């Protein structure tokens, strides 16, 4: 009897979700195989930057829970990605007890393996309660990514009552408004190249 | 206190504050599940107690300055002293007490005085012995108590009473260490006339550990709210959401669904609402409707099931289908602590249920 897995999300979708949570103190987790964690963090960072170049993000790679507390105290980045693949029950237990020291004004995502996350869920009930519904499994590519991209593009078309062609045309003409949604739209269409001084 | 605070009728904070108004030197143990709003109640108590004439109230998160896995008697007393020193910072004569407390907290180098008549004892690093006598424990509490009493003398020229709200100890897992703190620190604070409200671990409520509750003047339980059976509970949580959300952000059915799915756990209510807002953003929807709420519930529930073992799933299925839950082991207690199983107390009557976000997933897992 296997428990249902957490939903999958591409780095692009998680970046979008993170942007939506901007301005709040939020904790999430992104689960991947150990060998994919570096790629997941790299993609997440890239996607976030593509959505908003002004975003301040930091990646920390602590070896222990104690080190994470010190690393967090030393960063003021709005988005913090924590490579937590080395964390075991002992680390999660310590972070659970010292939950107050993890307070961070922004979005903090723990990127770790499925087994390490299982240990978190067993050893750190307080920390787990902070994660709420922000836990996703990394997918490199494929249907999940496409579905998320199409879902967001649909939302943007409805929001602006415009087509993709309208947006590309406006960006080429330099008449595209500077709202971040339009920049996001171009990125999702694969036309981030139009985000120059004219179109950004 | 935040503008978002909504007073729950007959709240724990108002009960504790009323008791402290009559007996400012009394001690109170507050216990509740994770996410039930204990810290909110503690802060509300501080606000209410501060309004009482001649009472000074302090909130202290004990876990912020000390790893609570390494609790020893004296840790709480010294933190109370340091917090009081910070509160009285502008008052003369406080600095020496504050310095002494800092020394006790962080350690210090004692001045070395060479003994020229006995050269056999060269100065060196002190190697602590392995025996800790009961007298030594009492001495360490007394050591921390002395500067605190000095500070209390200073305080009493302004306010007759001090009441401290001690947060963070609910995360302690070692119940013997917790009991030591209660026996030594809480009793010492009570002995010098300091009122105490302490948030304790949920496990103090069960089995042999329950005796610790009797060491306090009063014991208070912050229950999860039975949203399925108590309409006033549903109304309270609806008010909490409406106070925090822009008008029209959620449809009425959306709010109703989130309130039910929260299982009456305040923290889960707020995180579910937040996640539903993200889903609406991704959908480009103007307001959160049922579809977004359902997506948020599913994501929450899947996360909530991770890390469970087969035996625990069996227990959850039994709670789901029969509502019966007998916690006899640490694993059973863990199901309560992690909010997979929710316990509702209404006038002495107990009801158990699985967290509503995992109910359908468990049903699918069982194939019925």
Coordinates of C-alpha atoms in Angstrom, one line a residue:
Chain A
X1 CA 0.0 0.0 0.0
X2 CA 1.9 3.1 -1.2
X3 CA 0.8 6.5 -0.2
X4 CA -0.1 8.9 -3.1
X5 CA 2.9 11.0 -4.1
X6 CA 3.0 14.8 -3.8
X7 CA 2.1 16.6 -7.0
X8 CA 4.8 17.2 -9.6
X9 CA 5.8 20.7 -10.7
X10 CA 8.5 21.9 -13.1
X11 CA 10.9 24.5 -12.0
X12 CA 9.0 27.0 -14.1
X13 CA 5.7 26.2 -12.3
X14 CA 7.4 26.4 -8.9
X15 CA 8.9 29.7 -9.8
X16 CA 5.5 31.0 -10.8
X17 CA 4.0 29.7 -7.5
X18 CA 6.8 31.3 -5.6
X19 CA 6.3 34.7 -7.3
X20 CA 2.6 34.5 -6.4
X21 CA 3.6 34.1 -2.7
X22 CA 5.9 37.1 -2.9
X23 CA 5.6 39.5 0.1
X24 CA 4.7 36.7 2.6
X25 CA 6.8 34.4 4.8
X26 CA 6.4 31.0 3.2
X27 CA 8.1 27.7 3.5
X28 CA 8.0 25.0 0.9
X29 CA 9.7 21.8 -0.2
X30 CA 10.8 20.6 -3.6
X31 CA 11.6 16.9 -3.8
X32 CA 14.0 15.3 -6.3
X33 CA 16.3 12.4 -6.7
X34 CA 19.7 13.2 -5.2
X35 CA 21.3 13.4 -8.6
X36 CA 18.8 15.9 -9.9
X37 CA 18.9 18.4 -7.0
X38 CA 21.6 20.6 -8.5
X39 CA 19.7 20.8 -11.8
X40 CA 16.4 21.6 -10.0
X41 CA 18.0 24.4 -8.0
X42 CA 19.7 25.8 -11.2
X43 CA 16.5 25.7 -13.1
X44 CA 14.5 27.3 -10.3
X45 CA 17.0 30.1 -10.0
X46 CA 17.0 30.7 -13.8
X47 CA 13.2 30.6 -14.1
X48 CA 12.8 33.0 -11.2
X49 CA 15.3 35.4 -12.8
X50 CA 13.5 35.2 -16.1
X51 CA 10.3 36.2 -14.4
X52 CA 11.8 39.1 -12.6
X53 CA 15.4 40.1 -12.9
X54 CA 15.2 42.3 -9.7
X55 CA 14.5 39.3 -7.5
X56 CA 17.2 38.6 -4.9
X57 CA 17.7 34.9 -4.4
X58 CA 20.3 32.9 -2.6
X59 CA 21.2 29.2 -2.5
X60 CA 22.6 27.7 0.7
X61 CA 24.1 24.2 0.9
X62 CA 24.4 23.5 4.7
X63 CA 25.7 20.1 5.8
X64 CA 23.7 20.2 9.0
X65 CA 20.6 21.7 10.5
X66 CA 22.8 23.9 12.7
X67 CA 24.6 25.3 9.7
X68 CA 21.3 26.1 8.0
X69 CA 20.4 28.3 11.0
X70 CA 23.7 30.2 10.7
X71 CA 23.4 30.4 6.9
X72 CA 19.9 31.9 7.1
X73 CA 21.0 34.4 9.7
X74 CA 23.6 35.6 7.2
X75 CA 21.3 36.1 4.2
X76 CA 18.7 38.7 3.5
X77 CA 17.7 37.4 0.1
X78 CA 13.9 37.4 -0.5
X79 CA 14.0 33.9 -2.0
X80 CA 16.2 31.3 -0.4
X81 CA 16.8 27.8 -1.8
X82 CA 18.2 25.3 0.7
X83 CA 20.0 22.2 -0.7
X84 CA 18.9 19.9 2.2
X85 CA 19.7 16.6 0.6
X86 CA 22.2 15.7 3.4
X87 CA 19.7 16.3 6.2
X88 CA 18.7 13.3 8.3
X89 CA 16.3 12.9 11.2
X90 CA 18.8 14.5 13.6
X91 CA 18.9 17.7 11.5
X92 CA 15.2 17.9 11.0
X93 CA 14.7 17.3 14.7
X94 CA 17.0 20.2 15.6
X95 CA 15.3 22.5 13.1
X96 CA 12.0 21.4 14.6
X97 CA 13.0 22.5 18.0
X98 CA 14.7 25.7 16.8
X99 CA 11.9 26.6 14.4
X100 CA 11.9 30.2 15.6
X101 CA 15.5 30.5 14.3
X102 CA 14.3 29.6 10.8
X103 CA 12.0 32.7 10.7
X104 CA 12.6 34.3 7.3
X105 CA 10.8 37.2 5.7
X106 CA 10.3 35.7 2.2
X107 CA 10.0 32.4 0.4
X108 CA 12.2 29.6 1.6
X109 CA 12.3 26.3 -0.3
X110 CA 13.9 23.2 1.0
X111 CA 15.2 21.1 -1.9
X112 CA 15.7 17.6 -0.8
X113 CA 15.3 13.9 -1.6
X114 CA 12.1 11.9 -1.1
X115 CA 13.6 9.9 1.7
X116 CA 15.0 12.9 3.5
X117 CA 11.6 14.5 3.3
X118 CA 10.0 11.3 4.8
X119 CA 12.4 11.8 7.7
X120 CA 11.3 15.4 8.0
X121 CA 7.7 14.3 8.2
X122 CA 8.5 11.8 10.9
X123 CA 10.9 13.8 13.0
X124 CA 9.8 17.4 12.6
X125 CA 6.0 17.9 13.1
X126 CA 6.3 21.6 13.8
X127 CA 8.4 22.3 10.8
X128 CA 6.1 20.1 8.7
X129 CA 3.2 22.2 9.7
X130 CA 4.9 25.3 8.3
X131 CA 5.1 23.7 4.8
X132 CA 1.3 23.7 4.4
X133 CA 0.5 22.8 0.8
X134 CA 3.8 24.0 -0.8
X135 CA 5.4 20.6 -1.4
X136 CA 6.0 19.4 -4.9
X137 CA 8.1 16.8 -6.8
X138 CA 10.6 18.0 -9.4
X139 CA 9.9 17.1 -13.0
X140 CA 12.6 18.0 -15.6
X141 CA 10.4 18.2 -18.6
X142 CA 7.4 16.6 -20.3
X143 CA 3.7 16.8 -19.9
X144 CA 3.7 18.3 -16.4
X145 CA 5.7 21.3 -17.6
X146 CA 3.5 21.8 -20.7
X147 CA 0.3 21.6 -18.7
X148 CA 1.5 24.2 -16.3
X149 CA 2.7 26.5 -19.0
X150 CA -0.5 26.1 -21.0
X151 CA -2.6 26.7 -17.9
X152 CA -0.7 30.0 -17.1
X153 CA -0.8 31.2 -20.7
X154 CA -4.5 30.7 -20.8
X155 CA -4.9 32.7 -17.6
X156 CA -2.8 35.5 -19.0
X157 CA -4.8 35.6 -22.3
X158 CA -8.0 35.8 -20.3
X159 CA -6.6 38.5 -18.0
X160 CA -5.5 40.8 -20.8
X161 CA -8.1 39.7 -23.4
X162 CA -5.3 39.5 -25.9
X163 CA -3.7 36.8 -28.0
X164 CA -0.1 35.6 -28.0
X165 CA 0.5 37.3 -31.4
X166 CA -0.8 40.6 -29.9
X167 CA 1.8 40.4 -27.2
X168 CA 4.7 39.5 -29.4
X169 CA 3.7 42.3 -31.8
X170 CA 3.5 44.8 -29.1
X171 CA 6.9 43.8 -27.7
X172 CA 8.5 44.1 -31.1
X173 CA 6.9 47.6 -31.5
X174 CA 8.1 48.6 -28.0
X175 CA 4.5 49.3 -26.9
X176 CA 4.1 46.4 -24.5
X177 CA 3.3 47.8 -21.0
X178 CA 5.9 47.2 -18.4
X179 CA 3.7 45.0 -16.1
X180 CA 5.5 41.9 -14.9
X181 CA 2.7 39.7 -16.3
X182 CA 3.6 40.7 -19.9
X183 CA 7.3 39.8 -19.2
X184 CA 6.2 36.5 -17.8
X185 CA 4.0 36.0 -20.9
X186 CA 6.9 36.5 -23.3
X187 CA 9.1 34.1 -21.2
X188 CA 6.4 31.4 -21.3
X189 CA 6.1 31.8 -25.1
X190 CA 9.9 31.3 -25.4
X191 CA 10.4 34.9 -26.5
X192 CA 12.4 36.2 -23.5
X193 CA 14.7 37.7 -26.2
X194 CA 12.1 40.5 -26.6
X195 CA 12.6 41.5 -22.9
X196 CA 15.2 44.1 -23.9
X197 CA 15.2 47.8 -22.9
X198 CA 12.2 48.2 -25.3
X199 CA 10.0 45.4 -24.2
X200 CA 10.9 44.9 -20.5
Chain B
X1 CA -1.4 42.3 18.8
X2 CA -2.2 42.0 15.1
X3 CA -5.2 43.7 13.5
X4 CA -6.0 40.2 12.2
X5 CA -6.8 38.8 15.6
X6 CA -10.3 37.5 16.1
X7 CA -11.4 36.8 19.6
X8 CA -12.8 33.3 20.0
X9 CA -15.7 33.2 22.5
X10 CA -14.6 31.8 25.8
X11 CA -11.0 31.7 24.6
X12 CA -8.2 30.2 26.7
X13 CA -6.5 33.7 26.8
X14 CA -9.5 35.3 28.4
X15 CA -9.8 32.5 31.0
X16 CA -6.1 32.6 31.9
X17 CA -6.1 36.4 32.1
X18 CA -9.2 36.4 34.3
X19 CA -7.4 33.9 36.7
X20 CA -4.3 36.0 36.7
X21 CA -6.2 39.1 37.5
X22 CA -7.4 37.4 40.7
X23 CA -4.1 35.7 41.4
X24 CA -1.1 37.3 39.6
X25 CA 1.3 34.8 41.2
X26 CA -0.5 31.7 39.9
X27 CA 1.0 29.3 37.4
X28 CA -0.7 28.0 34.3
X29 CA 0.1 25.2 31.9
X30 CA -1.3 25.6 28.3
X31 CA -1.3 22.6 26.1
X32 CA -2.7 22.2 22.6
X33 CA -1.9 20.6 19.2
X34 CA 0.4 22.0 16.6
X35 CA -1.2 24.8 14.8
X36 CA -4.0 25.2 17.2
X37 CA -3.1 28.8 18.0
X38 CA -1.2 28.4 21.3
X39 CA 1.2 31.2 20.5
X40 CA -1.6 33.5 19.5
X41 CA -3.4 32.7 22.7
X42 CA -0.2 33.4 24.7
X43 CA 0.2 36.8 23.0
X44 CA -3.4 37.5 23.6
X45 CA -3.0 36.7 27.3
X46 CA 0.0 39.0 27.4
X47 CA -2.1 41.8 25.9
X48 CA -5.0 41.2 28.4
X49 CA -2.7 40.8 31.4
X50 CA -0.8 44.0 30.5
X51 CA -4.1 45.9 30.9
X52 CA -4.4 44.8 34.5
X53 CA -3.4 47.5 36.9
X54 CA 0.0 46.9 38.5
X55 CA 0.9 43.9 36.4
X56 CA 3.8 43.8 34.0
X57 CA 3.7 40.9 31.4
X58 CA 6.6 39.6 29.4
X59 CA 6.5 37.1 26.4
X60 CA 9.6 34.9 26.1
X61 CA 10.2 32.3 23.4
X62 CA 12.6 30.1 25.4
X63 CA 13.7 28.1 22.3
X64 CA 15.1 31.3 20.6
X65 CA 18.2 31.5 22.8
X66 CA 18.6 27.9 23.9
X67 CA 18.4 24.4 22.3
X68 CA 15.5 22.9 24.1
X69 CA 17.0 19.4 23.6
X70 CA 19.6 20.5 26.2
X71 CA 17.3 21.9 28.9
X72 CA 18.7 22.1 32.4
X73 CA 17.2 23.6 35.5
X74 CA 18.0 27.4 35.6
X75 CA 17.6 27.9 31.8
X76 CA 14.1 29.4 32.2
X77 CA 14.9 31.5 35.2
X78 CA 17.9 33.1 33.6
X79 CA 15.9 33.8 30.4
X80 CA 13.2 35.5 32.5
X81 CA 15.9 37.5 34.2
X82 CA 17.4 38.6 30.9
X83 CA 14.0 39.5 29.4
X84 CA 13.2 41.6 32.5
X85 CA 16.6 43.3 32.3
X86 CA 15.8 44.3 28.7
X87 CA 12.4 45.6 29.7
X88 CA 13.9 47.7 32.5
X89 CA 16.9 48.8 30.4
X90 CA 16.4 52.5 31.0
X91 CA 16.2 52.1 34.8
X92 CA 19.4 52.8 36.9
X93 CA 21.0 49.8 38.7
X94 CA 19.8 47.3 36.1
X95 CA 23.1 46.9 34.2
X96 CA 24.9 45.0 37.0
X97 CA 22.0 42.5 37.3
X98 CA 21.9 42.1 33.5
X99 CA 25.6 41.5 33.3
X100 CA 25.5 38.8 36.0
X101 CA 22.6 37.1 34.2
X102 CA 24.6 37.3 30.9
X103 CA 27.6 35.7 32.7
X104 CA 25.4 32.9 34.1
X105 CA 23.9 32.3 30.6
X106 CA 27.0 32.4 28.5
X107 CA 29.7 31.5 31.0
X108 CA 32.7 33.7 32.0
X109 CA 36.3 33.6 33.0
X110 CA 36.7 33.7 36.8
X111 CA 39.7 35.8 37.9
X112 CA 42.7 33.8 38.5
X113 CA 44.5 34.2 41.8
X114 CA 47.8 32.3 42.0
X115 CA 48.4 30.4 45.1
X116 CA 52.2 30.8 45.7
X117 CA 52.2 28.4 48.7
X118 CA 50.9 25.4 46.7
X119 CA 52.7 25.0 43.4
X120 CA 51.3 21.5 43.0
X121 CA 48.0 23.0 41.7
X122 CA 48.9 24.6 38.4
X123 CA 46.1 26.7 36.9
X124 CA 44.5 25.0 34.0
X125 CA 41.1 24.5 32.3
X126 CA 38.4 23.3 34.6
X127 CA 37.2 19.8 33.6
X128 CA 33.7 19.4 34.9
X129 CA 32.9 16.2 36.7
X130 CA 30.3 13.7 35.6
X131 CA 28.2 13.7 38.7
X132 CA 25.4 16.3 39.0
X133 CA 24.0 16.2 42.5
X134 CA 20.4 17.4 43.2
X135 CA 22.0 20.1 45.4
X136 CA 24.0 21.3 42.3
X137 CA 20.8 21.6 40.3
X138 CA 19.2 23.6 43.1
X139 CA 22.3 25.8 43.3
X140 CA 22.2 26.6 39.5
X141 CA 18.6 27.7 39.8
X142 CA 19.4 29.8 42.9
X143 CA 22.4 31.3 41.2
X144 CA 20.1 32.6 38.4
X145 CA 17.4 33.6 40.8
X146 CA 19.6 36.1 42.8
X147 CA 20.0 38.7 40.0
X148 CA 16.3 38.1 39.0
X149 CA 15.2 39.0 42.5
X150 CA 17.3 42.2 42.3
X151 CA 15.5 43.1 39.1
X152 CA 12.1 42.3 40.6
X153 CA 13.0 44.8 43.3
X154 CA 13.5 47.4 40.7
X155 CA 10.3 46.4 38.8
X156 CA 8.2 46.6 41.9
X157 CA 8.8 50.3 42.2
X158 CA 6.8 50.5 38.9
X159 CA 4.5 47.4 39.0
X160 CA 3.6 45.1 41.8
X161 CA 3.6 41.9 39.8
X162 CA 5.4 40.2 37.0
X163 CA 3.7 37.6 34.8
X164 CA 5.8 35.7 32.2
X165 CA 4.5 33.9 29.1
X166 CA 6.9 31.1 28.3
X167 CA 6.6 29.8 24.7
X168 CA 8.6 27.2 22.8
X169 CA 8.7 24.4 25.4
X170 CA 5.9 22.5 23.6
X171 CA 8.5 21.3 21.2
X172 CA 10.3 19.4 24.0
X173 CA 10.3 15.6 23.5
X174 CA 12.0 14.6 26.7
X175 CA 9.3 14.6 29.3
X176 CA 11.7 14.0 32.2
X177 CA 13.6 17.2 31.2
X178 CA 10.3 19.1 30.9
X179 CA 9.3 17.9 34.4
X180 CA 12.6 19.1 35.8
X181 CA 12.0 22.5 34.4
X182 CA 8.6 22.6 35.9
X183 CA 9.8 21.4 39.3
X184 CA 12.8 23.7 39.5
X185 CA 12.3 26.8 37.3
X186 CA 8.6 27.2 37.4
X187 CA 8.4 26.6 41.2
X188 CA 11.4 28.9 41.8
X189 CA 9.6 31.7 39.8
X190 CA 6.4 31.1 41.7
X191 CA 8.5 31.2 44.9
X192 CA 9.6 34.8 44.2
X193 CA 6.1 35.8 43.2
X194 CA 6.3 35.7 39.4
X195 CA 3.1 34.5 37.7
X196 CA 3.8 31.9 34.9
X197 CA 1.9 30.9 31.8
X198 CA 3.9 28.0 30.1
X199 CA 3.1 26.3 26.8
X200 CA 3.9 22.6 27.3
X201 CA 4.2 19.5 25.0
X202 CA 1.1 17.7 23.9
X203 CA 2.4 14.5 25.3
X204 CA 2.1 15.9 28.8
X205 CA -1.5 15.2 28.4
X206 CA -1.3 11.5 28.1
X207 CA -0.3 8.4 30.2
X208 CA 2.1 8.8 33.1
X209 CA 3.3 12.2 31.9
X210 CA 0.0 13.6 32.8
X211 CA 1.0 14.1 36.4
X212 CA 3.0 17.2 35.4
X213 CA -0.2 19.1 34.8
X214 CA -0.9 18.8 38.6
X215 CA 2.1 20.9 39.4
X216 CA 0.4 24.1 38.1
X217 CA -2.3 26.2 39.6
X218 CA -4.4 25.7 36.5
X219 CA -4.2 23.6 33.3
X220 CA -5.7 24.9 30.0
X221 CA -6.3 23.0 26.8
X222 CA -6.3 24.7 23.5
X223 CA -8.3 22.3 21.4
X224 CA -8.6 22.1 17.6
X225 CA -12.0 23.3 16.7
X226 CA -14.6 20.7 15.7
X227 CA -15.8 22.4 12.5
X228 CA -17.9 19.4 11.5
X229 CA -20.1 19.5 14.6
X230 CA -19.9 22.9 16.1
X231 CA -21.4 25.8 14.1
X232 CA -19.9 28.5 16.2
X233 CA -16.5 27.0 15.4
X234 CA -17.2 27.3 11.7
X235 CA -18.3 30.8 12.2
X236 CA -15.2 31.8 14.1
X237 CA -12.9 30.3 11.4
X238 CA -14.9 32.0 8.7
X239 CA -14.4 35.3 10.5
X240 CA -10.7 34.7 10.8
X241 CA -10.5 34.2 7.0
X242 CA -12.7 37.2 6.2
X243 CA -10.6 39.4 8.5
X244 CA -7.4 38.5 6.6
X245 CA -8.6 38.3 3.1
X246 CA -9.7 41.1 0.8
X247 CA -13.5 41.2 0.3
X248 CA -14.6 39.1 -2.7
X249 CA -11.2 37.2 -2.8
X250 CA -13.1 34.0 -2.1
X251 CA -16.5 32.8 -3.0
X252 CA -18.7 31.8 -0.1
X253 CA -18.6 28.0 -1.0
X254 CA -14.8 28.3 -1.3
X255 CA -14.5 29.7 2.2
X256 CA -16.9 27.0 3.6
X257 CA -14.9 24.3 2.0
X258 CA -11.6 25.6 3.4
X259 CA -13.0 25.9 6.9
X260 CA -14.1 22.2 6.8
X261 CA -10.9 21.0 5.2
X262 CA -8.8 22.8 7.9
X263 CA -10.2 20.3 10.5
X264 CA -10.3 23.3 12.8
X265 CA -6.5 23.7 12.8
X266 CA -5.9 27.5 12.5
X267 CA -2.5 27.2 10.8
X268 CA -3.9 24.7 8.3
X269 CA -6.8 27.1 7.6
X270 CA -4.4 29.9 6.7
X271 CA -2.1 27.8 4.6
X272 CA -4.9 26.2 2.7
X273 CA -6.3 29.7 2.0
X274 CA -2.9 30.9 0.8
X275 CA -2.5 27.9 -1.5
X276 CA -5.9 28.3 -3.0
X277 CA -5.0 31.9 -3.8
X278 CA -1.9 30.6 -5.6
X279 CA -4.1 28.2 -7.6
X280 CA -6.4 31.1 -8.5
X281 CA -3.3 33.1 -9.7
X282 CA -2.2 30.2 -11.9
X283 CA -5.8 29.8 -13.3
X284 CA -6.1 33.6 -13.9
X285 CA -9.3 33.5 -11.8
X286 CA -10.5 36.7 -10.2
X287 CA -11.6 34.9 -7.1
X288 CA -11.1 31.6 -5.4
X289 CA -13.8 29.1 -6.3
X290 CA -14.3 25.5 -5.3
X291 CA -11.9 24.2 -8.0
X292 CA -9.0 26.1 -6.6
X293 CA -9.8 25.1 -3.0
X294 CA -10.0 21.4 -4.1
X295 CA -6.6 21.7 -5.7
X296 CA -5.1 23.2 -2.6
X297 CA -6.7 20.5 -0.4
X298 CA -5.3 17.7 -2.6
X299 CA -1.8 19.1 -2.5
X300 CA -2.0 19.6 1.3
X301 CA -3.3 16.1 1.8
X302 CA -0.6 14.4 -0.3
X303 CA 2.1 16.2 1.6
X304 CA 0.4 15.2 4.9
X305 CA 0.6 11.5 4.0
X306 CA 4.3 11.4 3.3
X307 CA 6.6 9.5 5.7
X308 CA 3.8 7.3 7.1
X309 CA 4.5 3.6 7.7
X310 CA 2.1 0.7 7.0
X311 CA 1.1 0.3 10.6
X312 CA 0.3 4.0 10.9
X313 CA -1.8 3.9 7.7
X314 CA -3.8 1.0 9.3
X315 CA -4.5 3.1 12.3
X316 CA -5.6 6.0 10.1
X317 CA -7.9 3.8 8.2
X318 CA -9.5 2.7 11.5
X319 CA -9.9 6.2 12.7
X320 CA -11.4 7.2 9.3
X321 CA -13.9 4.3 9.2
X322 CA -14.7 3.8 12.9
X323 CA -13.6 7.0 14.6
X324 CA -11.8 4.9 17.2
X325 CA -8.3 5.8 18.3
X326 CA -6.5 4.3 21.3
X327 CA -3.1 5.8 21.6
X328 CA -0.9 3.2 23.3
X329 CA 2.4 3.8 21.6
X330 CA 4.8 6.6 20.7
X331 CA 3.8 6.1 17.0
X332 CA 0.1 6.6 17.9
X333 CA 1.0 9.8 19.8
X334 CA 3.0 10.9 16.7
X335 CA -0.2 10.7 14.6
X336 CA -1.8 13.2 17.0
X337 CA 1.3 15.4 17.1
X338 CA 1.5 15.6 13.3
X339 CA -2.3 16.3 13.0
X340 CA -2.9 13.2 10.9
X341 CA -5.4 12.4 13.7
X342 CA -7.3 15.2 15.2
X343 CA -8.7 15.1 18.7
X344 CA -11.7 17.2 19.6
X345 CA -12.8 17.8 23.2
X346 CA -16.2 19.2 23.9
X347 CA -17.2 19.3 27.6
X348 CA -15.3 16.2 28.4
X349 CA -16.5 14.3 25.3
X350 CA -13.7 13.1 23.0
X351 CA -14.0 12.7 19.2
X352 CA -11.3 11.5 16.8
X353 CA -11.1 12.1 13.1
X354 CA -8.4 11.9 10.4
X355 CA -7.4 15.3 9.0
X356 CA -10.0 16.1 6.4
X357 CA -7.4 16.7 3.7
X358 CA -6.3 13.1 3.8
X359 CA -9.8 11.5 4.2
X360 CA -10.5 11.1 0.5
X361 CA -6.9 10.0 -0.3
X362 CA -7.2 7.3 2.4
X363 CA -10.5 6.2 1.0
X364 CA -8.9 5.9 -2.4
X365 CA -6.0 4.0 -0.9
X366 CA -8.4 1.5 0.7
X367 CA -10.3 1.2 -2.5
X368 CA -13.6 2.1 -0.9

